[in-house]
PDB file of C-alpha atoms in Angstrom:
ATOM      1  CA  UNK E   1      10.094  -6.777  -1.459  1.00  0.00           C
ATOM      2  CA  UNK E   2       7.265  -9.525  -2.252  1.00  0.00           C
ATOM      3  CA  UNK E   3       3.534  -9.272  -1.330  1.00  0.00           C
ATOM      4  CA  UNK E   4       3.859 -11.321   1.661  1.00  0.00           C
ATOM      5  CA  UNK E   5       6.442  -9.049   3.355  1.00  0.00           C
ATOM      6  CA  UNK E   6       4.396  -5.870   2.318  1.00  0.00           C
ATOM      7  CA  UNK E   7       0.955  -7.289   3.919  1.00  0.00           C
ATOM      8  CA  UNK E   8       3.000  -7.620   6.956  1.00  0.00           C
ATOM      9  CA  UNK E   9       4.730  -4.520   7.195  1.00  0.00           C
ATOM     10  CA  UNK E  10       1.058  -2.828   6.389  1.00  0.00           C
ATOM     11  CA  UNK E  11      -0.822  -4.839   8.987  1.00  0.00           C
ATOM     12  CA  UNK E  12       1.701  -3.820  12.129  1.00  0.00           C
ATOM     13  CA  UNK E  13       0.939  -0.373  10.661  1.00  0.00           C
ATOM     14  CA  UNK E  14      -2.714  -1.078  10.246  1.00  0.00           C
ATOM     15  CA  UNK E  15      -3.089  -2.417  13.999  1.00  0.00           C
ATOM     16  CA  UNK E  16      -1.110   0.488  15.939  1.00  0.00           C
ATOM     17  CA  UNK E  17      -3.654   2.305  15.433  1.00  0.00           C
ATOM     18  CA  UNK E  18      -5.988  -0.107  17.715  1.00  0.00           C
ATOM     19  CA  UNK E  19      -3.147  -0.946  20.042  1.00  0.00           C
ATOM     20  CA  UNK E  20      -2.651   3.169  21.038  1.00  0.00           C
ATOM     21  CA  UNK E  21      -5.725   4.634  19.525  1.00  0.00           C
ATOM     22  CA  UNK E  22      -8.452   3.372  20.961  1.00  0.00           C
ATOM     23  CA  UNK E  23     -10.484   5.135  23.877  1.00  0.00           C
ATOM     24  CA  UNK E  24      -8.021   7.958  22.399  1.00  0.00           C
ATOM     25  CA  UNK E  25     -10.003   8.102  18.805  1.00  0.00           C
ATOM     26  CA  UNK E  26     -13.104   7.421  17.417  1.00  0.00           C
ATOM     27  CA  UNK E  27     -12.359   4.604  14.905  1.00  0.00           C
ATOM     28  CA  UNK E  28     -12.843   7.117  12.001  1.00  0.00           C
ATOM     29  CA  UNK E  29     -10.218   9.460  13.223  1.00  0.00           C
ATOM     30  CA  UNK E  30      -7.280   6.818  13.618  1.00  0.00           C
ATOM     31  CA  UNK E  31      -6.227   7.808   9.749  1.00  0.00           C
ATOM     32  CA  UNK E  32      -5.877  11.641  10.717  1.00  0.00           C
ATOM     33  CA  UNK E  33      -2.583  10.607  13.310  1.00  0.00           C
ATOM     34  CA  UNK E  34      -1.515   6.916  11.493  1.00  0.00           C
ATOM     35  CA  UNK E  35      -0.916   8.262   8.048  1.00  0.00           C
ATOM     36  CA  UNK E  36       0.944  11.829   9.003  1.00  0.00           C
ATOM     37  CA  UNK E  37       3.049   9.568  10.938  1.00  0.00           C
ATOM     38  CA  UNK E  38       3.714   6.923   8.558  1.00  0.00           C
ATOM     39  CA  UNK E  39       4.974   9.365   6.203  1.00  0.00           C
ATOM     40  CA  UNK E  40       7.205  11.100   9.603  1.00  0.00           C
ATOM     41  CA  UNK E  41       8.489   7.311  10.121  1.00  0.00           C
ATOM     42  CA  UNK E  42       9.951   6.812   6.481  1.00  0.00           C
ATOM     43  CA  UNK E  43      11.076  10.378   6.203  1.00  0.00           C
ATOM     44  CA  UNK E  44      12.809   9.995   9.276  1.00  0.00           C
ATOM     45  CA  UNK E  45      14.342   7.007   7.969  1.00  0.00           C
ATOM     46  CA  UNK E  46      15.603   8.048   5.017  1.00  0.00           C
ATOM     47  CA  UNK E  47      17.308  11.208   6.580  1.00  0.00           C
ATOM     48  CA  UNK E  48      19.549   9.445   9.146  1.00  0.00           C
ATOM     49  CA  UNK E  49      22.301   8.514   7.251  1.00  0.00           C
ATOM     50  CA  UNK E  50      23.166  12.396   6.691  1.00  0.00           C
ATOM     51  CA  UNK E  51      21.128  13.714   9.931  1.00  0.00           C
ATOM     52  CA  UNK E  52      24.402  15.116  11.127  1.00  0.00           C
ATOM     53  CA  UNK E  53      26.014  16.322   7.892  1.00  0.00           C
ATOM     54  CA  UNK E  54      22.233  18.525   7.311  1.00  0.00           C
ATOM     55  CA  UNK E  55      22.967  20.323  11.702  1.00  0.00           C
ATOM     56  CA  UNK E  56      27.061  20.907  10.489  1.00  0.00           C
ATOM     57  CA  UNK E  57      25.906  22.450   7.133  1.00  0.00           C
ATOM     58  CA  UNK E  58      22.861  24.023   9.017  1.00  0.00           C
ATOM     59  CA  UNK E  59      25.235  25.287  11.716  1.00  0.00           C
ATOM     60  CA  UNK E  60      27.886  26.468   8.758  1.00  0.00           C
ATOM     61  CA  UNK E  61      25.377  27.947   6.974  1.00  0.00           C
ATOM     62  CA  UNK E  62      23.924  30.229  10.637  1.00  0.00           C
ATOM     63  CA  UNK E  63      27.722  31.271  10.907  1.00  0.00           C
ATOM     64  CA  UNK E  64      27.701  32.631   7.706  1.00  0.00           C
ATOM     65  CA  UNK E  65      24.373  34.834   7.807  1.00  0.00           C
ATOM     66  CA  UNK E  66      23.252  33.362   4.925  1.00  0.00           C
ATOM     67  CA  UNK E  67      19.717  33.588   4.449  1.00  0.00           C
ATOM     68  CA  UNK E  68      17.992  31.304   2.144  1.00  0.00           C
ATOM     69  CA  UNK E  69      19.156  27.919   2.784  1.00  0.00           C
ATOM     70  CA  UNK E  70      17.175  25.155   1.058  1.00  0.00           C
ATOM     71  CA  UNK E  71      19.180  24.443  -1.623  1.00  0.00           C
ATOM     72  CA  UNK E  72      22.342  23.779   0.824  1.00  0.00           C
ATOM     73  CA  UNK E  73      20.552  21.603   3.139  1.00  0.00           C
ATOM     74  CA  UNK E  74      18.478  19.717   0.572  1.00  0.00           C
ATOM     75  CA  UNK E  75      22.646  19.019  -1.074  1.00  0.00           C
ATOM     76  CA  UNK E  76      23.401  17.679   2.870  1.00  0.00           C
ATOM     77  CA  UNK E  77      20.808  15.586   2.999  1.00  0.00           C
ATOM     78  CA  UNK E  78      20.986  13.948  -0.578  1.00  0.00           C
ATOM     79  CA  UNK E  79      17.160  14.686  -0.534  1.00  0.00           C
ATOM     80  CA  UNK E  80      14.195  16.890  -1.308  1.00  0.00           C
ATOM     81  CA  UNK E  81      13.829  17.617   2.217  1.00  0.00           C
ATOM     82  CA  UNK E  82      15.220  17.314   5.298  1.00  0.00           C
ATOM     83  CA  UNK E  83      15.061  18.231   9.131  1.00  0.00           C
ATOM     84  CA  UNK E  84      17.515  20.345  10.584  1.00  0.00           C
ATOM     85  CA  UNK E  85      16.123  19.717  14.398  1.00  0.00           C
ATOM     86  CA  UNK E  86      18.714  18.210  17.154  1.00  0.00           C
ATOM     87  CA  UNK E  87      16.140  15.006  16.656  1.00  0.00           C
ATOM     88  CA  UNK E  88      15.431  11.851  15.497  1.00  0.00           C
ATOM     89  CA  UNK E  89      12.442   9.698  15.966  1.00  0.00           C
ATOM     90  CA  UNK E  90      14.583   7.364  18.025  1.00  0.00           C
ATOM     91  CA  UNK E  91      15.619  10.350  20.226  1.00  0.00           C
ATOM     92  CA  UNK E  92      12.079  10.489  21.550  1.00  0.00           C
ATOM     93  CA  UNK E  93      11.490   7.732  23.111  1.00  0.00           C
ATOM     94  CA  UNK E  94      12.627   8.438  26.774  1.00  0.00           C
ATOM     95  CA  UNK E  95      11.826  11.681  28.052  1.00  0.00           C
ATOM     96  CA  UNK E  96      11.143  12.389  32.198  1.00  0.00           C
ATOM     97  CA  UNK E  97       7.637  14.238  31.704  1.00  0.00           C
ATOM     98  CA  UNK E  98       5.071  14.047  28.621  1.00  0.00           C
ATOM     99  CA  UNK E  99       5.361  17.789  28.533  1.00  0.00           C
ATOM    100  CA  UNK E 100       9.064  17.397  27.443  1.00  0.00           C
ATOM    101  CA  UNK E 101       7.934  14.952  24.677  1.00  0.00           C
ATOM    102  CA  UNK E 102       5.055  16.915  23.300  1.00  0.00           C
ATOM    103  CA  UNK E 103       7.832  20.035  23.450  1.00  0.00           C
ATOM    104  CA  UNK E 104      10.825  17.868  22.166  1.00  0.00           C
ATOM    105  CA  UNK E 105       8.300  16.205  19.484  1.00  0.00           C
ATOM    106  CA  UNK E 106       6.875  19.961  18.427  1.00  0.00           C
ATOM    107  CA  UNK E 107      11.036  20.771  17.853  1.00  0.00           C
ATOM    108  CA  UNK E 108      11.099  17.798  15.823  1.00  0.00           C
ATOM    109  CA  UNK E 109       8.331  18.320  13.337  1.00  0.00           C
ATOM    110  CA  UNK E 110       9.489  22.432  13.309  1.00  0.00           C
ATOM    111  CA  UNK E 111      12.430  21.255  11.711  1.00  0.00           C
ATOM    112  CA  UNK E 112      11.213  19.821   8.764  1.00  0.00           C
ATOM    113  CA  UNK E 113      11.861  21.540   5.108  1.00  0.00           C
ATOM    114  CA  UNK E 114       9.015  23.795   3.495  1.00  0.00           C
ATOM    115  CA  UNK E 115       7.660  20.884   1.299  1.00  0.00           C
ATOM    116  CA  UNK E 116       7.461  18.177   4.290  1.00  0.00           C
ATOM    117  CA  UNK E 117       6.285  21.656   6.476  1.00  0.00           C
ATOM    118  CA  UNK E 118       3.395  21.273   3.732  1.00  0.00           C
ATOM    119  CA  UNK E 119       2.493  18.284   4.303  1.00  0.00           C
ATOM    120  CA  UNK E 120       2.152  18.497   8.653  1.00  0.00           C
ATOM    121  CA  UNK E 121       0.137  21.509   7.689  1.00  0.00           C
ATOM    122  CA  UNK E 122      -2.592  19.947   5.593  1.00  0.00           C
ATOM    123  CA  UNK E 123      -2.404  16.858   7.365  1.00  0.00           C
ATOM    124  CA  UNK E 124      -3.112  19.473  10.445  1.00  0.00           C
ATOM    125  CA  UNK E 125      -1.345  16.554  12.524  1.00  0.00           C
ATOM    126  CA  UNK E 126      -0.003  19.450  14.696  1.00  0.00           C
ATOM    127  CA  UNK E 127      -3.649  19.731  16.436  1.00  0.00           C
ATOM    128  CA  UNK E 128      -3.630  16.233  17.217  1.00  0.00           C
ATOM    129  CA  UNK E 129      -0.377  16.383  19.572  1.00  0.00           C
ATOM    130  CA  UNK E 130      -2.044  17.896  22.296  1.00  0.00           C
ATOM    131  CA  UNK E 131      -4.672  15.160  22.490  1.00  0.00           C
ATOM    132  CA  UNK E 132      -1.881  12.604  21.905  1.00  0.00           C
ATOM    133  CA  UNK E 133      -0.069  13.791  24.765  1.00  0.00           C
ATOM    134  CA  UNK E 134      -3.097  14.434  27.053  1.00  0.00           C
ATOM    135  CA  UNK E 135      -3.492  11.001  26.592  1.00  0.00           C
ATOM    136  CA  UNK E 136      -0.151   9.747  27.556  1.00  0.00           C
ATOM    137  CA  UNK E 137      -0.140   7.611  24.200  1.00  0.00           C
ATOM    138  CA  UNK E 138       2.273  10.155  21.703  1.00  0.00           C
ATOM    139  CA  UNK E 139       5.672   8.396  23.111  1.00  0.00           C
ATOM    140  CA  UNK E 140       3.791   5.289  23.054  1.00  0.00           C
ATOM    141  CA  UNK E 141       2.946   5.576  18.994  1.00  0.00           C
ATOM    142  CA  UNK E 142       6.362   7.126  18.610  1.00  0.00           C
ATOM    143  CA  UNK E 143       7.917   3.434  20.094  1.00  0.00           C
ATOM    144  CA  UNK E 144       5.532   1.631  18.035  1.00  0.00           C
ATOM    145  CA  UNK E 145       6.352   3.113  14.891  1.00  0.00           C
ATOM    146  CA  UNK E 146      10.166   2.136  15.864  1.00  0.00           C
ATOM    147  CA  UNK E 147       9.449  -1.224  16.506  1.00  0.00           C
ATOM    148  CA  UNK E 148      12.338  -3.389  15.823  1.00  0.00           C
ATOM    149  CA  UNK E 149      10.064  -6.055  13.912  1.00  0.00           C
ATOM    150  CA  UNK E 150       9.571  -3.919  11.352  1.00  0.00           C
ATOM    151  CA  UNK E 151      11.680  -1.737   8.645  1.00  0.00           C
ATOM    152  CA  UNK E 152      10.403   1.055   7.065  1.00  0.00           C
ATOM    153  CA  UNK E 153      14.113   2.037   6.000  1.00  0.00           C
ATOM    154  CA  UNK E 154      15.429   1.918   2.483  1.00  0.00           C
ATOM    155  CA  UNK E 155      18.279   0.576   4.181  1.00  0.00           C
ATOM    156  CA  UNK E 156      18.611  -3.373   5.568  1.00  0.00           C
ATOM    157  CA  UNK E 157      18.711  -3.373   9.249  1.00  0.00           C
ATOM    158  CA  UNK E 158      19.777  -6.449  10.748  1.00  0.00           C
ATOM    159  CA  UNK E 159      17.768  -9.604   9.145  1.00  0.00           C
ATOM    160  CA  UNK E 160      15.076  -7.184   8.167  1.00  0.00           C
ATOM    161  CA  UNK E 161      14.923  -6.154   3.996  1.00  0.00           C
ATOM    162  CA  UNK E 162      15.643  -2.795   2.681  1.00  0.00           C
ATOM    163  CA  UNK E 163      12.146  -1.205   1.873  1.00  0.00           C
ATOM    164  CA  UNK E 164      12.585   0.705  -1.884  1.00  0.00           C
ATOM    165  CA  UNK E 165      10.484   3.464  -2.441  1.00  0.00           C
ATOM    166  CA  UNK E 166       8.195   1.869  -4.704  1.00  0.00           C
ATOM    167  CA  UNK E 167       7.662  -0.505  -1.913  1.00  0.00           C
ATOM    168  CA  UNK E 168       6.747   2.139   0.937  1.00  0.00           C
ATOM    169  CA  UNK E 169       4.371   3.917  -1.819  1.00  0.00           C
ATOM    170  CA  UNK E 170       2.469   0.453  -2.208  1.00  0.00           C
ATOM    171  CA  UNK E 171       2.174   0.056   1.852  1.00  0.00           C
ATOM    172  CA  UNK E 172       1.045   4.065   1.950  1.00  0.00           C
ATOM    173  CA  UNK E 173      -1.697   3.698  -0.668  1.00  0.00           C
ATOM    174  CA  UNK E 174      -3.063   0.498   0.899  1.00  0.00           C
ATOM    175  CA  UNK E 175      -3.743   2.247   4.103  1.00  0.00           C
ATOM    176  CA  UNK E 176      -5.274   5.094   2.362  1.00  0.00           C
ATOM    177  CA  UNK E 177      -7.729   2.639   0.800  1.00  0.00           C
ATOM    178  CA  UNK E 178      -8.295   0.671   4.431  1.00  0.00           C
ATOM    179  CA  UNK E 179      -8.937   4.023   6.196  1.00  0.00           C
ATOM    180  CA  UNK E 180     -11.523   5.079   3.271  1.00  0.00           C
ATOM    181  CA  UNK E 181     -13.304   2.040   3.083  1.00  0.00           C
ATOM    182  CA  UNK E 182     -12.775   1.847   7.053  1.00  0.00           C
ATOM    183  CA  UNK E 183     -14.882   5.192   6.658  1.00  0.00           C
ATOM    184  CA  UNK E 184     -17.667   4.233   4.086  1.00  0.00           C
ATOM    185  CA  UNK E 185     -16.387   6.923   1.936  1.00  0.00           C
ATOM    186  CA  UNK E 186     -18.304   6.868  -1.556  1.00  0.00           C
ATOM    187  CA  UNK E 187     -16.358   4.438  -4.014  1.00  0.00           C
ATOM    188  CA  UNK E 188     -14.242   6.938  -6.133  1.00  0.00           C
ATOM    189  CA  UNK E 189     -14.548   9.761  -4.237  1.00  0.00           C
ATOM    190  CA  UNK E 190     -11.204  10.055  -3.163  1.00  0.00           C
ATOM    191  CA  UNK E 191      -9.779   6.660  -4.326  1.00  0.00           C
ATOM    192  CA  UNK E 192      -9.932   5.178  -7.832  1.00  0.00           C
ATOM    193  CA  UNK E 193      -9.260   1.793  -8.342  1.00  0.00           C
ATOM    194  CA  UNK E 194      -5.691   1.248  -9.706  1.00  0.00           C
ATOM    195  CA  UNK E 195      -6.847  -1.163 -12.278  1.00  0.00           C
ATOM    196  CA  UNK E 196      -9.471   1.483 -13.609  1.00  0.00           C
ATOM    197  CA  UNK E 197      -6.294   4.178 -13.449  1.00  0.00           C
ATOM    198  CA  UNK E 198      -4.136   1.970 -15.738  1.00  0.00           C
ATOM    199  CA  UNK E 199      -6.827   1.805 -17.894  1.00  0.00           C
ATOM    200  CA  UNK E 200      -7.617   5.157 -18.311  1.00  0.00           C
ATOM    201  CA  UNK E 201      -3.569   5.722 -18.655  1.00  0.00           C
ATOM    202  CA  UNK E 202      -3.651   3.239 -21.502  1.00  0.00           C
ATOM    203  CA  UNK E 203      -6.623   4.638 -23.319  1.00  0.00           C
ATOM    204  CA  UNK E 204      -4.185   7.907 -23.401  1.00  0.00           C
ATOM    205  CA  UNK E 205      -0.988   6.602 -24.305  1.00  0.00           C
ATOM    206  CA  UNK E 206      -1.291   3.203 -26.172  1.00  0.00           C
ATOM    207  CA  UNK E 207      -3.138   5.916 -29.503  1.00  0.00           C
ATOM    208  CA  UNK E 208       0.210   7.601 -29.172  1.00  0.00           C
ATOM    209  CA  UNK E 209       2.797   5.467 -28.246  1.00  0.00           C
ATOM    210  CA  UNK E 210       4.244   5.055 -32.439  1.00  0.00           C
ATOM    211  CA  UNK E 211       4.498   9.487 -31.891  1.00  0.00           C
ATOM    212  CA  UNK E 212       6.581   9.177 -28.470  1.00  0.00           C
ATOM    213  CA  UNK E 213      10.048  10.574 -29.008  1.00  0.00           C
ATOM    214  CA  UNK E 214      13.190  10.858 -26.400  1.00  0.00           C
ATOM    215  CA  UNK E 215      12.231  13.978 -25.302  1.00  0.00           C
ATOM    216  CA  UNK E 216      10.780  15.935 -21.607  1.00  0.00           C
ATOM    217  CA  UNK E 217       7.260  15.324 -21.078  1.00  0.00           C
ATOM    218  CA  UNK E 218       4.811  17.399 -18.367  1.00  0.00           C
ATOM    219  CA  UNK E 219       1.956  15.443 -16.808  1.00  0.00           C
ATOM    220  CA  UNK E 220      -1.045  17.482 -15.383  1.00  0.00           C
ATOM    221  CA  UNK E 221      -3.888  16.113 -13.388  1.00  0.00           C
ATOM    222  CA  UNK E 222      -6.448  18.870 -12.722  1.00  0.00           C
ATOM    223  CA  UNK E 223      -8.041  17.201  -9.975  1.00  0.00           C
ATOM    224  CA  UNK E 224      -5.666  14.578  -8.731  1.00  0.00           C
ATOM    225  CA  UNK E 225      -6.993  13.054  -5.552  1.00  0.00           C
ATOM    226  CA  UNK E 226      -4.152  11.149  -3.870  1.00  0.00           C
ATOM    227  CA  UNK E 227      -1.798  11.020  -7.390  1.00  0.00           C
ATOM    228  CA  UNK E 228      -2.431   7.746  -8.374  1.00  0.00           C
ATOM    229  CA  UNK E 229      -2.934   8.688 -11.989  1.00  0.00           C
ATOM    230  CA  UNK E 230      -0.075  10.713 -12.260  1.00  0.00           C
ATOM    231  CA  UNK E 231       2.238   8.054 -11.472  1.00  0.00           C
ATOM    232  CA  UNK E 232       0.598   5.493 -13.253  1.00  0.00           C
ATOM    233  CA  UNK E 233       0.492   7.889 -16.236  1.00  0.00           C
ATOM    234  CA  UNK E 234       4.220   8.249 -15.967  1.00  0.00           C
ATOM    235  CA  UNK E 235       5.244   4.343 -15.665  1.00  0.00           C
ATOM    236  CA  UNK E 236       2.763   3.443 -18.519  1.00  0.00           C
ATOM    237  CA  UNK E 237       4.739   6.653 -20.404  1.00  0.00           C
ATOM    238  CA  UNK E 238       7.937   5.366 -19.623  1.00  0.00           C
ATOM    239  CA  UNK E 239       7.203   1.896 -20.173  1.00  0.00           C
ATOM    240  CA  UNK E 240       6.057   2.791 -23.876  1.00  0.00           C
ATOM    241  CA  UNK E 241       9.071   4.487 -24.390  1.00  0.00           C
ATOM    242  CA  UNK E 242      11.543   1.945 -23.490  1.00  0.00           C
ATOM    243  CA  UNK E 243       9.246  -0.550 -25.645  1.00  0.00           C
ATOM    244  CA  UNK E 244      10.374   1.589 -28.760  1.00  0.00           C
ATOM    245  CA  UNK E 245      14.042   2.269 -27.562  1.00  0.00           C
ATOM    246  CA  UNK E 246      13.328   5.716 -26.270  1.00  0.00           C
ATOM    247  CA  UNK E 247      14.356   7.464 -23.682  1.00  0.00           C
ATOM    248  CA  UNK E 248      11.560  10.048 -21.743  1.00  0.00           C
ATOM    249  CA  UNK E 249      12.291  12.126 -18.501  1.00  0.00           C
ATOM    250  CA  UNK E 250       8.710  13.051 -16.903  1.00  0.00           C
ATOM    251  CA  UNK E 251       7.444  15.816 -14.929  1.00  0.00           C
ATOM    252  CA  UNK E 252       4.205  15.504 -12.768  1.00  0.00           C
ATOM    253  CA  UNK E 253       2.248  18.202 -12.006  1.00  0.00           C
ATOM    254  CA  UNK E 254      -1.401  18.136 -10.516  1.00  0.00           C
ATOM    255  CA  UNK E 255      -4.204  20.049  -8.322  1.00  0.00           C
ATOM    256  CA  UNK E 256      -6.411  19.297  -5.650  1.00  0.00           C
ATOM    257  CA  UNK E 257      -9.376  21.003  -3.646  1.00  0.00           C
ATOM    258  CA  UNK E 258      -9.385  18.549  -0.482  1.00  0.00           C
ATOM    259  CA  UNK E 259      -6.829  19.599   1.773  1.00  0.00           C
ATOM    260  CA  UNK E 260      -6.022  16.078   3.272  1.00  0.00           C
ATOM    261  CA  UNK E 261      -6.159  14.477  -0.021  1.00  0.00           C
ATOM    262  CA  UNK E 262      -3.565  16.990  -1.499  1.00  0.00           C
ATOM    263  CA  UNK E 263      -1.453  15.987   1.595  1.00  0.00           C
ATOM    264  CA  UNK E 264      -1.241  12.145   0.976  1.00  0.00           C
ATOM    265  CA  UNK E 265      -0.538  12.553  -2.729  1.00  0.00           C
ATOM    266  CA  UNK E 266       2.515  15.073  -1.910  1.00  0.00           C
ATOM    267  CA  UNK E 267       3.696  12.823   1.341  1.00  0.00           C
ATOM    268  CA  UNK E 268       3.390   9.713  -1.766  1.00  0.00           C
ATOM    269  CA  UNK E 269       5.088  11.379  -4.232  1.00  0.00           C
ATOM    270  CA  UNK E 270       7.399  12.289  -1.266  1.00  0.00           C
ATOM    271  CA  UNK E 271       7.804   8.634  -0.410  1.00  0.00           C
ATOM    272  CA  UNK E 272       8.386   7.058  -4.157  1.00  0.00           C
ATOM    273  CA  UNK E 273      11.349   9.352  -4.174  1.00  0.00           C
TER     274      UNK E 273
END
């Protein structure tokens, strides 16, 4: 997807949170319901080819007794997660009383696998559903965010492009940096610069790259903010490695204090697949 078609996609993102926000939210709380649902939107997207195949193994799987289910459901859904609710997004929409859709939307999120479970939980975007529905505005953002001008499928629908995972990473971390800078947060403190983070990948690999051998490799960032060094780290890596006919499988591993920072690197990681 080019630049042009990314800006776009980021600014209808970037602007729901004016068009249902506002007199909801204090300008500086937008980011703590827009990017919780972003990543809801795209995981929700990516699950509905096999939403049905994850309740008839879920269902299979209750018949049986059997206990600890993951693996199963994760093989349904061709994914590392999935949601075993009755729901999708789309399902939402319409519902007679805004009690029903802050009870049908709970079910929805419930449903989620451990790692996306994570995610909500650090996010806390389950205390902000009350307010949303107070506020009449939570099936309002749900129709937004399935606005038929936009795609945030990895799937083409109708005259709108498939968006790659790669893609939907780039739109996530440019709304992290609009919300931070929205917020007058300290340069650095919880975004680096990604030309600064390929340099500092390149001042660790480009010493090494004549020693890099087809072999595993384990990444670790002890304080990883929202993970943009460890997947910078492994594309520079992998890069290098191709560049002297080598093939490298990478692991990523990292740490981090904040709890909504630790969210939006896991929900990226999440998103790049």
């Amino acid at each position: 997807m080019d630049q042009a078609q990314l800006n776009t996609l980021t600014n209808f993102i970037w602007n729901i949170a004016d068009d249902v926000l506002r007199d909801v939210y204090v300008r500086g709380k937008y980011r703590d319901v827009v990017l919780p649902m972003t990543v809801l939107r795209r995981l929700d997207a990516v699950l509905e080819p096999t939403k049905q195949a994850v309740l008839d193994m879920k269902a299979a799987l209750d018949r049986e007794k059997v206990a600890n289910q993951d693996d199963a459901l994760r093989a349904a859904s061709g994914q590392a997660f999935y949601n075993t609710s009755p729901f999708l997004l789309r399902d939402l929409k319409s519902r007679a009383t805004q009690q029903k859709l802050k009870d049908d939307f709970e079910a929805y999120l419930d449903g989620f696998s451990p790692n996306v479970q994570d995610i909500l939980n650090n996010f806390e975007f389950r205390n902000q559903i009350p307010r949303l529905s107070k506020a009449d505005a939570l099936g309002l953002l749900i129709e937004k965010f399935l606005d038929k001008d936009i795609n945030l499928s990895p799937n083409p629908v109708g005259d709108l492009p498939a968006l790659d995972n790669h893609s939907m990473g780039t739109i996530f971390e440019e709304l992290v940096r609009r919300f931070n800078e929205e917020n007058n947060e300290e340069a650095g403190e919880h975004w680096t610069p990604r030309d600064a983070v390929r340099l500092m990948a390149n001042l660790i690999f480009l010493p090494v790259a004549d020693h890099v051998q087809s072999a595993t490799y384990l990444v670790y960032d002890g304080a990883c903010g929202t993970g943009g060094m460890l997947t910078v780290a492994e594309e520079t890596l992998q890069q290098l490695a191709a560049a002297q006919g080598k093939q490298v499988s990478v692991h990523l591993y990292g740490q981090e204090i904040n709890s909504e920072t630790y969210a939006i690197c896991k929900s990226d990681l999440l998103l790049k697949g």
